[in-house]
């Protein structure tokens, strides 16, 4: 059964979304990624959202909530962090996540469709069990096609975890969605698709393809250096992305980051 949310009522103002991604929380508070306490940076990003966003209609969490599918990570994400942002929320799994544990923590199935006024958000699972790369199964592609065919009068925002296009980092682009050609063959037939949004790459990325905006967002923890052939950690701070979805299909968006802070990140690391 596809879950559809109608929490936002018709309004003249744009719909404000906040995207949070790649938190890499551990089973217990205080676990680290490359020297960074991911709970500390997560709280800093939540504080930033609370400070900057007086009105939020929906939160999208685009994967790698946990560092390894730990139940405690999902429970803490919901009860400690999302409880501070009391807005409707949908999440999808990344390559480090376990969908079954996400569903246990939330007490319900993962949402696949979110309807907000004349916008429809489609959440796809690009996770492949036991692999870092992304892919969309035949069933997932069929679901996407059906959702688009059945909603020609909605503006569409498509979300997934892995990048469907190369972002310019050779080391992480090897994990791009394997079925990207089939994915875009479907997207290209449906002009109501306005944007495609993902996480995974731990960096700000923005491009346009055939009139569709393509966007990746910063992680709430460690950032990866753009345009790096080999693994490299960036010095920019954790952050999030916001979107304003207008009734006419226009999208305004921006990235906001935590103020400069000494997190103790291992910037010389060659991988994680």
PDB file of N, CA, C and O in Angstrom, residues 33-102:
ATOM      1  N   UNK A  33      32.689   9.567  13.126  1.00  0.00           N
ATOM      2  CA  UNK A  33      33.044   9.278  11.742  1.00  0.00           C
ATOM      3  C   UNK A  33      34.213  10.188  11.388  1.00  0.00           C
ATOM      4  O   UNK A  33      34.084  11.419  11.428  1.00  0.00           O
ATOM      5  N   UNK A  34      35.365   9.605  11.111  1.00  0.00           N
ATOM      6  CA  UNK A  34      36.571  10.363  10.772  1.00  0.00           C
ATOM      7  C   UNK A  34      36.876  11.433  11.822  1.00  0.00           C
ATOM      8  O   UNK A  34      37.256  12.555  11.494  1.00  0.00           O
ATOM      9  N   UNK A  35      36.706  11.060  13.080  1.00  0.00           N
ATOM     10  CA  UNK A  35      37.003  11.970  14.181  1.00  0.00           C
ATOM     11  C   UNK A  35      35.887  12.916  14.559  1.00  0.00           C
ATOM     12  O   UNK A  35      36.016  13.664  15.537  1.00  0.00           O
ATOM     13  N   UNK A  36      34.799  12.901  13.821  1.00  0.00           N
ATOM     14  CA  UNK A  36      33.673  13.802  14.098  1.00  0.00           C
ATOM     15  C   UNK A  36      32.598  13.054  14.882  1.00  0.00           C
ATOM     16  O   UNK A  36      32.144  11.984  14.465  1.00  0.00           O
ATOM     17  N   UNK A  37      32.198  13.618  16.001  1.00  0.00           N
ATOM     18  CA  UNK A  37      31.073  13.107  16.774  1.00  0.00           C
ATOM     19  C   UNK A  37      29.800  13.423  15.983  1.00  0.00           C
ATOM     20  O   UNK A  37      29.373  14.574  15.898  1.00  0.00           O
ATOM     21  N   UNK A  38      29.180  12.398  15.388  1.00  0.00           N
ATOM     22  CA  UNK A  38      28.056  12.647  14.489  1.00  0.00           C
ATOM     23  C   UNK A  38      26.798  13.087  15.226  1.00  0.00           C
ATOM     24  O   UNK A  38      25.914  13.698  14.625  1.00  0.00           O
ATOM     25  N   UNK A  39      26.711  12.790  16.524  1.00  0.00           N
ATOM     26  CA  UNK A  39      25.593  13.325  17.301  1.00  0.00           C
ATOM     27  C   UNK A  39      25.764  14.820  17.542  1.00  0.00           C
ATOM     28  O   UNK A  39      24.796  15.587  17.493  1.00  0.00           O
ATOM     29  N   UNK A  40      26.990  15.223  17.788  1.00  0.00           N
ATOM     30  CA  UNK A  40      27.253  16.655  18.001  1.00  0.00           C
ATOM     31  C   UNK A  40      26.904  17.461  16.754  1.00  0.00           C
ATOM     32  O   UNK A  40      26.217  18.492  16.832  1.00  0.00           O
ATOM     33  N   UNK A  41      27.354  16.994  15.600  1.00  0.00           N
ATOM     34  CA  UNK A  41      27.073  17.745  14.374  1.00  0.00           C
ATOM     35  C   UNK A  41      25.597  17.680  14.007  1.00  0.00           C
ATOM     36  O   UNK A  41      25.033  18.644  13.492  1.00  0.00           O
ATOM     37  N   UNK A  42      24.944  16.541  14.288  1.00  0.00           N
ATOM     38  CA  UNK A  42      23.512  16.432  14.040  1.00  0.00           C
ATOM     39  C   UNK A  42      22.743  17.450  14.870  1.00  0.00           C
ATOM     40  O   UNK A  42      21.848  18.148  14.367  1.00  0.00           O
ATOM     41  N   UNK A  43      23.092  17.565  16.134  1.00  0.00           N
ATOM     42  CA  UNK A  43      22.419  18.549  16.986  1.00  0.00           C
ATOM     43  C   UNK A  43      22.692  19.965  16.493  1.00  0.00           C
ATOM     44  O   UNK A  43      21.793  20.825  16.524  1.00  0.00           O
ATOM     45  N   UNK A  44      23.910  20.221  16.038  1.00  0.00           N
ATOM     46  CA  UNK A  44      24.225  21.548  15.516  1.00  0.00           C
ATOM     47  C   UNK A  44      23.360  21.884  14.300  1.00  0.00           C
ATOM     48  O   UNK A  44      22.892  23.027  14.147  1.00  0.00           O
ATOM     49  N   UNK A  45      23.132  20.905  13.426  1.00  0.00           N
ATOM     50  CA  UNK A  45      22.292  21.151  12.244  1.00  0.00           C
ATOM     51  C   UNK A  45      20.840  21.335  12.661  1.00  0.00           C
ATOM     52  O   UNK A  45      20.142  22.225  12.139  1.00  0.00           O
ATOM     53  N   UNK A  46      20.362  20.527  13.584  1.00  0.00           N
ATOM     54  CA  UNK A  46      18.995  20.698  14.076  1.00  0.00           C
ATOM     55  C   UNK A  46      18.823  22.086  14.689  1.00  0.00           C
ATOM     56  O   UNK A  46      17.823  22.771  14.452  1.00  0.00           O
ATOM     57  N   UNK A  47      19.798  22.527  15.483  1.00  0.00           N
ATOM     58  CA  UNK A  47      19.737  23.868  16.070  1.00  0.00           C
ATOM     59  C   UNK A  47      19.696  24.938  14.984  1.00  0.00           C
ATOM     60  O   UNK A  47      18.980  25.941  15.103  1.00  0.00           O
ATOM     61  N   UNK A  48      20.457  24.715  13.909  1.00  0.00           N
ATOM     62  CA  UNK A  48      20.478  25.675  12.808  1.00  0.00           C
ATOM     63  C   UNK A  48      19.119  25.745  12.119  1.00  0.00           C
ATOM     64  O   UNK A  48      18.635  26.829  11.794  1.00  0.00           O
ATOM     65  N   UNK A  49      18.510  24.587  11.895  1.00  0.00           N
ATOM     66  CA  UNK A  49      17.170  24.574  11.295  1.00  0.00           C
ATOM     67  C   UNK A  49      16.185  25.316  12.193  1.00  0.00           C
ATOM     68  O   UNK A  49      15.383  26.140  11.717  1.00  0.00           O
ATOM     69  N   UNK A  50      16.225  25.050  13.485  1.00  0.00           N
ATOM     70  CA  UNK A  50      15.314  25.727  14.416  1.00  0.00           C
ATOM     71  C   UNK A  50      15.536  27.231  14.407  1.00  0.00           C
ATOM     72  O   UNK A  50      14.580  28.013  14.502  1.00  0.00           O
ATOM     73  N   UNK A  51      16.782  27.642  14.294  1.00  0.00           N
ATOM     74  CA  UNK A  51      17.122  29.066  14.293  1.00  0.00           C
ATOM     75  C   UNK A  51      16.672  29.762  13.014  1.00  0.00           C
ATOM     76  O   UNK A  51      16.164  30.886  13.053  1.00  0.00           O
ATOM     77  N   UNK A  52      16.811  29.077  11.882  1.00  0.00           N
ATOM     78  CA  UNK A  52      16.590  29.724  10.589  1.00  0.00           C
ATOM     79  C   UNK A  52      15.201  29.514  10.003  1.00  0.00           C
ATOM     80  O   UNK A  52      14.744  30.334   9.209  1.00  0.00           O
ATOM     81  N   UNK A  53      14.553  28.429  10.359  1.00  0.00           N
ATOM     82  CA  UNK A  53      13.305  28.056   9.695  1.00  0.00           C
ATOM     83  C   UNK A  53      12.122  28.236  10.643  1.00  0.00           C
ATOM     84  O   UNK A  53      11.816  27.357  11.444  1.00  0.00           O
ATOM     85  N   UNK A  54      11.463  29.362  10.522  1.00  0.00           N
ATOM     86  CA  UNK A  54      10.299  29.609  11.377  1.00  0.00           C
ATOM     87  C   UNK A  54       9.080  28.827  10.912  1.00  0.00           C
ATOM     88  O   UNK A  54       8.141  28.609  11.676  1.00  0.00           O
ATOM     89  N   UNK A  55       9.095  28.410   9.661  1.00  0.00           N
ATOM     90  CA  UNK A  55       7.974  27.649   9.108  1.00  0.00           C
ATOM     91  C   UNK A  55       8.511  26.528   8.231  1.00  0.00           C
ATOM     92  O   UNK A  55       9.198  26.768   7.253  1.00  0.00           O
ATOM     93  N   UNK A  56       8.214  25.301   8.594  1.00  0.00           N
ATOM     94  CA  UNK A  56       8.594  24.129   7.808  1.00  0.00           C
ATOM     95  C   UNK A  56       7.343  23.288   7.590  1.00  0.00           C
ATOM     96  O   UNK A  56       6.610  22.993   8.544  1.00  0.00           O
ATOM     97  N   UNK A  57       7.091  22.907   6.345  1.00  0.00           N
ATOM     98  CA  UNK A  57       5.934  22.070   6.048  1.00  0.00           C
ATOM     99  C   UNK A  57       6.276  20.589   6.035  1.00  0.00           C
ATOM    100  O   UNK A  57       5.429  19.752   6.354  1.00  0.00           O
ATOM    101  N   UNK A  58       7.510  20.264   5.665  1.00  0.00           N
ATOM    102  CA  UNK A  58       7.869  18.852   5.568  1.00  0.00           C
ATOM    103  C   UNK A  58       9.381  18.700   5.657  1.00  0.00           C
ATOM    104  O   UNK A  58      10.130  19.561   5.200  1.00  0.00           O
ATOM    105  N   UNK A  59       9.811  17.588   6.248  1.00  0.00           N
ATOM    106  CA  UNK A  59      11.229  17.250   6.322  1.00  0.00           C
ATOM    107  C   UNK A  59      11.468  15.981   5.513  1.00  0.00           C
ATOM    108  O   UNK A  59      10.716  15.001   5.631  1.00  0.00           O
ATOM    109  N   UNK A  60      12.506  15.998   4.697  1.00  0.00           N
ATOM    110  CA  UNK A  60      12.915  14.844   3.916  1.00  0.00           C
ATOM    111  C   UNK A  60      14.295  14.406   4.401  1.00  0.00           C
ATOM    112  O   UNK A  60      15.236  15.201   4.404  1.00  0.00           O
ATOM    113  N   UNK A  61      14.409  13.164   4.802  1.00  0.00           N
ATOM    114  CA  UNK A  61      15.694  12.608   5.224  1.00  0.00           C
ATOM    115  C   UNK A  61      16.096  11.562   4.189  1.00  0.00           C
ATOM    116  O   UNK A  61      15.441  10.521   4.058  1.00  0.00           O
ATOM    117  N   UNK A  62      17.188  11.847   3.447  1.00  0.00           N
ATOM    118  CA  UNK A  62      17.492  11.076   2.244  1.00  0.00           C
ATOM    119  C   UNK A  62      18.621  10.055   2.436  1.00  0.00           C
ATOM    120  O   UNK A  62      19.473   9.902   1.576  1.00  0.00           O
ATOM    121  N   UNK A  63      18.585   9.342   3.556  1.00  0.00           N
ATOM    122  CA  UNK A  63      19.411   8.160   3.679  1.00  0.00           C
ATOM    123  C   UNK A  63      20.693   8.289   4.459  1.00  0.00           C
ATOM    124  O   UNK A  63      21.165   9.379   4.780  1.00  0.00           O
ATOM    125  N   UNK A  64      21.283   7.119   4.754  1.00  0.00           N
ATOM    126  CA  UNK A  64      22.445   6.980   5.630  1.00  0.00           C
ATOM    127  C   UNK A  64      22.194   7.699   6.952  1.00  0.00           C
ATOM    128  O   UNK A  64      23.042   8.435   7.465  1.00  0.00           O
ATOM    129  N   UNK A  65      21.011   7.444   7.482  1.00  0.00           N
ATOM    130  CA  UNK A  65      20.678   7.955   8.810  1.00  0.00           C
ATOM    131  C   UNK A  65      21.635   7.330   9.827  1.00  0.00           C
ATOM    132  O   UNK A  65      22.124   7.984  10.735  1.00  0.00           O
ATOM    133  N   UNK A  66      21.882   6.033   9.647  1.00  0.00           N
ATOM    134  CA  UNK A  66      22.748   5.276  10.550  1.00  0.00           C
ATOM    135  C   UNK A  66      24.086   4.987   9.886  1.00  0.00           C
ATOM    136  O   UNK A  66      24.201   5.002   8.653  1.00  0.00           O
ATOM    137  N   UNK A  67      25.078   4.701  10.708  1.00  0.00           N
ATOM    138  CA  UNK A  67      26.396   4.339  10.171  1.00  0.00           C
ATOM    139  C   UNK A  67      26.455   2.876   9.761  1.00  0.00           C
ATOM    140  O   UNK A  67      27.339   2.476   9.000  1.00  0.00           O
ATOM    141  N   UNK A  68      25.490   2.077  10.260  1.00  0.00           N
ATOM    142  CA  UNK A  68      25.497   0.664   9.911  1.00  0.00           C
ATOM    143  C   UNK A  68      24.199  -0.039  10.239  1.00  0.00           C
ATOM    144  O   UNK A  68      24.206  -1.212  10.627  1.00  0.00           O
ATOM    145  N   UNK A  69      23.077   0.653  10.099  1.00  0.00           N
ATOM    146  CA  UNK A  69      21.777   0.033  10.314  1.00  0.00           C
ATOM    147  C   UNK A  69      21.428  -0.252  11.757  1.00  0.00           C
ATOM    148  O   UNK A  69      20.523  -1.046  12.046  1.00  0.00           O
ATOM    149  N   UNK A  70      22.081   0.403  12.706  1.00  0.00           N
ATOM    150  CA  UNK A  70      21.866   0.111  14.122  1.00  0.00           C
ATOM    151  C   UNK A  70      20.499   0.631  14.587  1.00  0.00           C
ATOM    152  O   UNK A  70      20.145   1.784  14.340  1.00  0.00           O
ATOM    153  N   UNK A  71      19.729  -0.202  15.312  1.00  0.00           N
ATOM    154  CA  UNK A  71      18.422   0.238  15.800  1.00  0.00           C
ATOM    155  C   UNK A  71      18.485   1.513  16.637  1.00  0.00           C
ATOM    156  O   UNK A  71      17.635   2.393  16.519  1.00  0.00           O
ATOM    157  N   UNK A  72      19.522   1.613  17.491  1.00  0.00           N
ATOM    158  CA  UNK A  72      19.634   2.793  18.339  1.00  0.00           C
ATOM    159  C   UNK A  72      19.785   4.076  17.559  1.00  0.00           C
ATOM    160  O   UNK A  72      19.347   5.148  18.015  1.00  0.00           O
ATOM    161  N   UNK A  73      20.407   4.011  16.395  1.00  0.00           N
ATOM    162  CA  UNK A  73      20.593   5.200  15.575  1.00  0.00           C
ATOM    163  C   UNK A  73      19.249   5.741  15.098  1.00  0.00           C
ATOM    164  O   UNK A  73      18.990   6.956  15.143  1.00  0.00           O
ATOM    165  N   UNK A  74      18.364   4.850  14.653  1.00  0.00           N
ATOM    166  CA  UNK A  74      17.059   5.286  14.154  1.00  0.00           C
ATOM    167  C   UNK A  74      16.169   5.785  15.286  1.00  0.00           C
ATOM    168  O   UNK A  74      15.454   6.783  15.128  1.00  0.00           O
ATOM    169  N   UNK A  75      16.221   5.100  16.418  1.00  0.00           N
ATOM    170  CA  UNK A  75      15.427   5.545  17.559  1.00  0.00           C
ATOM    171  C   UNK A  75      15.866   6.934  18.007  1.00  0.00           C
ATOM    172  O   UNK A  75      15.042   7.798  18.316  1.00  0.00           O
ATOM    173  N   UNK A  76      17.183   7.147  18.044  1.00  0.00           N
ATOM    174  CA  UNK A  76      17.694   8.444  18.479  1.00  0.00           C
ATOM    175  C   UNK A  76      17.389   9.526  17.438  1.00  0.00           C
ATOM    176  O   UNK A  76      17.085  10.676  17.797  1.00  0.00           O
ATOM    177  N   UNK A  77      17.488   9.192  16.164  1.00  0.00           N
ATOM    178  CA  UNK A  77      17.162  10.151  15.112  1.00  0.00           C
ATOM    179  C   UNK A  77      15.732  10.674  15.290  1.00  0.00           C
ATOM    180  O   UNK A  77      15.492  11.888  15.211  1.00  0.00           O
ATOM    181  N   UNK A  78      14.809   9.767  15.546  1.00  0.00           N
ATOM    182  CA  UNK A  78      13.408  10.165  15.679  1.00  0.00           C
ATOM    183  C   UNK A  78      13.121  10.826  17.024  1.00  0.00           C
ATOM    184  O   UNK A  78      12.513  11.904  17.085  1.00  0.00           O
ATOM    185  N   UNK A  79      13.562  10.175  18.125  1.00  0.00           N
ATOM    186  CA  UNK A  79      13.147  10.620  19.454  1.00  0.00           C
ATOM    187  C   UNK A  79      13.971  11.786  19.989  1.00  0.00           C
ATOM    188  O   UNK A  79      13.466  12.611  20.755  1.00  0.00           O
ATOM    189  N   UNK A  80      15.253  11.847  19.586  1.00  0.00           N
ATOM    190  CA  UNK A  80      16.108  12.924  20.094  1.00  0.00           C
ATOM    191  C   UNK A  80      16.124  14.121  19.161  1.00  0.00           C
ATOM    192  O   UNK A  80      16.031  15.267  19.608  1.00  0.00           O
ATOM    193  N   UNK A  81      16.228  13.856  17.856  1.00  0.00           N
ATOM    194  CA  UNK A  81      16.433  14.960  16.910  1.00  0.00           C
ATOM    195  C   UNK A  81      15.164  15.402  16.200  1.00  0.00           C
ATOM    196  O   UNK A  81      14.836  16.587  16.195  1.00  0.00           O
ATOM    197  N   UNK A  82      14.422  14.484  15.613  1.00  0.00           N
ATOM    198  CA  UNK A  82      13.210  14.888  14.911  1.00  0.00           C
ATOM    199  C   UNK A  82      12.134  15.387  15.873  1.00  0.00           C
ATOM    200  O   UNK A  82      11.267  16.170  15.483  1.00  0.00           O
ATOM    201  N   UNK A  83      12.198  14.971  17.125  1.00  0.00           N
ATOM    202  CA  UNK A  83      11.239  15.485  18.108  1.00  0.00           C
ATOM    203  C   UNK A  83      11.430  16.981  18.339  1.00  0.00           C
ATOM    204  O   UNK A  83      10.506  17.672  18.797  1.00  0.00           O
ATOM    205  N   UNK A  84      12.628  17.486  18.026  1.00  0.00           N
ATOM    206  CA  UNK A  84      12.880  18.928  18.142  1.00  0.00           C
ATOM    207  C   UNK A  84      12.382  19.696  16.920  1.00  0.00           C
ATOM    208  O   UNK A  84      12.309  20.924  16.948  1.00  0.00           O
ATOM    209  N   UNK A  85      12.077  18.959  15.869  1.00  0.00           N
ATOM    210  CA  UNK A  85      11.543  19.557  14.640  1.00  0.00           C
ATOM    211  C   UNK A  85      10.179  18.910  14.390  1.00  0.00           C
ATOM    212  O   UNK A  85      10.063  17.985  13.582  1.00  0.00           O
ATOM    213  N   UNK A  86       9.150  19.360  15.088  1.00  0.00           N
ATOM    214  CA  UNK A  86       7.853  18.669  15.074  1.00  0.00           C
ATOM    215  C   UNK A  86       7.057  18.931  13.793  1.00  0.00           C
ATOM    216  O   UNK A  86       6.009  19.565  13.796  1.00  0.00           O
ATOM    217  N   UNK A  87       7.594  18.417  12.702  1.00  0.00           N
ATOM    218  CA  UNK A  87       6.964  18.579  11.397  1.00  0.00           C
ATOM    219  C   UNK A  87       6.794  17.200  10.763  1.00  0.00           C
ATOM    220  O   UNK A  87       7.527  16.259  11.102  1.00  0.00           O
ATOM    221  N   UNK A  88       5.860  17.060   9.844  1.00  0.00           N
ATOM    222  CA  UNK A  88       5.764  15.782   9.126  1.00  0.00           C
ATOM    223  C   UNK A  88       7.097  15.448   8.466  1.00  0.00           C
ATOM    224  O   UNK A  88       7.808  16.335   7.982  1.00  0.00           O
ATOM    225  N   UNK A  89       7.436  14.153   8.446  1.00  0.00           N
ATOM    226  CA  UNK A  89       8.741  13.740   7.950  1.00  0.00           C
ATOM    227  C   UNK A  89       8.627  12.429   7.194  1.00  0.00           C
ATOM    228  O   UNK A  89       7.863  11.544   7.570  1.00  0.00           O
ATOM    229  N   UNK A  90       9.378  12.318   6.092  1.00  0.00           N
ATOM    230  CA  UNK A  90       9.534  11.047   5.377  1.00  0.00           C
ATOM    231  C   UNK A  90      11.021  10.786   5.228  1.00  0.00           C
ATOM    232  O   UNK A  90      11.815  11.714   5.069  1.00  0.00           O
ATOM    233  N   UNK A  91      11.377   9.501   5.272  1.00  0.00           N
ATOM    234  CA  UNK A  91      12.787   9.136   5.121  1.00  0.00           C
ATOM    235  C   UNK A  91      12.907   7.954   4.190  1.00  0.00           C
ATOM    236  O   UNK A  91      11.957   7.197   3.984  1.00  0.00           O
ATOM    237  N   UNK A  92      14.082   7.823   3.611  1.00  0.00           N
ATOM    238  CA  UNK A  92      14.371   6.689   2.738  1.00  0.00           C
ATOM    239  C   UNK A  92      15.749   6.142   3.098  1.00  0.00           C
ATOM    240  O   UNK A  92      16.573   6.840   3.683  1.00  0.00           O
ATOM    241  N   UNK A  93      16.015   4.879   2.760  1.00  0.00           N
ATOM    242  CA  UNK A  93      17.277   4.259   3.181  1.00  0.00           C
ATOM    243  C   UNK A  93      18.443   4.562   2.255  1.00  0.00           C
ATOM    244  O   UNK A  93      18.279   4.691   1.036  1.00  0.00           O
ATOM    245  N   UNK A  94      19.629   4.677   2.848  1.00  0.00           N
ATOM    246  CA  UNK A  94      20.873   4.761   2.093  1.00  0.00           C
ATOM    247  C   UNK A  94      21.606   3.446   2.163  1.00  0.00           C
ATOM    248  O   UNK A  94      21.124   2.463   2.752  1.00  0.00           O
ATOM    249  N   UNK A  95      22.799   3.406   1.608  1.00  0.00           N
ATOM    250  CA  UNK A  95      23.549   2.151   1.566  1.00  0.00           C
ATOM    251  C   UNK A  95      24.016   1.686   2.938  1.00  0.00           C
ATOM    252  O   UNK A  95      24.330   0.510   3.127  1.00  0.00           O
ATOM    253  N   UNK A  96      24.036   2.575   3.930  1.00  0.00           N
ATOM    254  CA  UNK A  96      24.415   2.179   5.285  1.00  0.00           C
ATOM    255  C   UNK A  96      23.205   1.814   6.152  1.00  0.00           C
ATOM    256  O   UNK A  96      23.381   1.462   7.321  1.00  0.00           O
ATOM    257  N   UNK A  97      22.009   1.917   5.598  1.00  0.00           N
ATOM    258  CA  UNK A  97      20.794   1.731   6.387  1.00  0.00           C
ATOM    259  C   UNK A  97      20.198   0.338   6.235  1.00  0.00           C
ATOM    260  O   UNK A  97      20.473  -0.379   5.269  1.00  0.00           O
ATOM    261  N   UNK A  98      19.323  -0.004   7.182  1.00  0.00           N
ATOM    262  CA  UNK A  98      18.497  -1.202   7.112  1.00  0.00           C
ATOM    263  C   UNK A  98      17.031  -0.757   7.116  1.00  0.00           C
ATOM    264  O   UNK A  98      16.531  -0.298   8.156  1.00  0.00           O
ATOM    265  N   UNK A  99      16.346  -0.859   5.987  1.00  0.00           N
ATOM    266  CA  UNK A  99      14.948  -0.415   5.932  1.00  0.00           C
ATOM    267  C   UNK A  99      14.067  -1.061   6.989  1.00  0.00           C
ATOM    268  O   UNK A  99      13.172  -0.403   7.547  1.00  0.00           O
ATOM    269  N   UNK A 100      14.309  -2.328   7.284  1.00  0.00           N
ATOM    270  CA  UNK A 100      13.485  -3.013   8.280  1.00  0.00           C
ATOM    271  C   UNK A 100      13.620  -2.366   9.653  1.00  0.00           C
ATOM    272  O   UNK A 100      12.632  -2.250  10.402  1.00  0.00           O
ATOM    273  N   UNK A 101      14.819  -1.928  10.017  1.00  0.00           N
ATOM    274  CA  UNK A 101      15.022  -1.272  11.307  1.00  0.00           C
ATOM    275  C   UNK A 101      14.430   0.137  11.309  1.00  0.00           C
ATOM    276  O   UNK A 101      13.949   0.614  12.349  1.00  0.00           O
ATOM    277  N   UNK A 102      14.468   0.814  10.160  1.00  0.00           N
ATOM    278  CA  UNK A 102      13.828   2.124  10.055  1.00  0.00           C
ATOM    279  C   UNK A 102      12.326   1.994  10.292  1.00  0.00           C
ATOM    280  O   UNK A 102      11.717   2.799  11.006  1.00  0.00           O
TER     281      UNK A 102
END
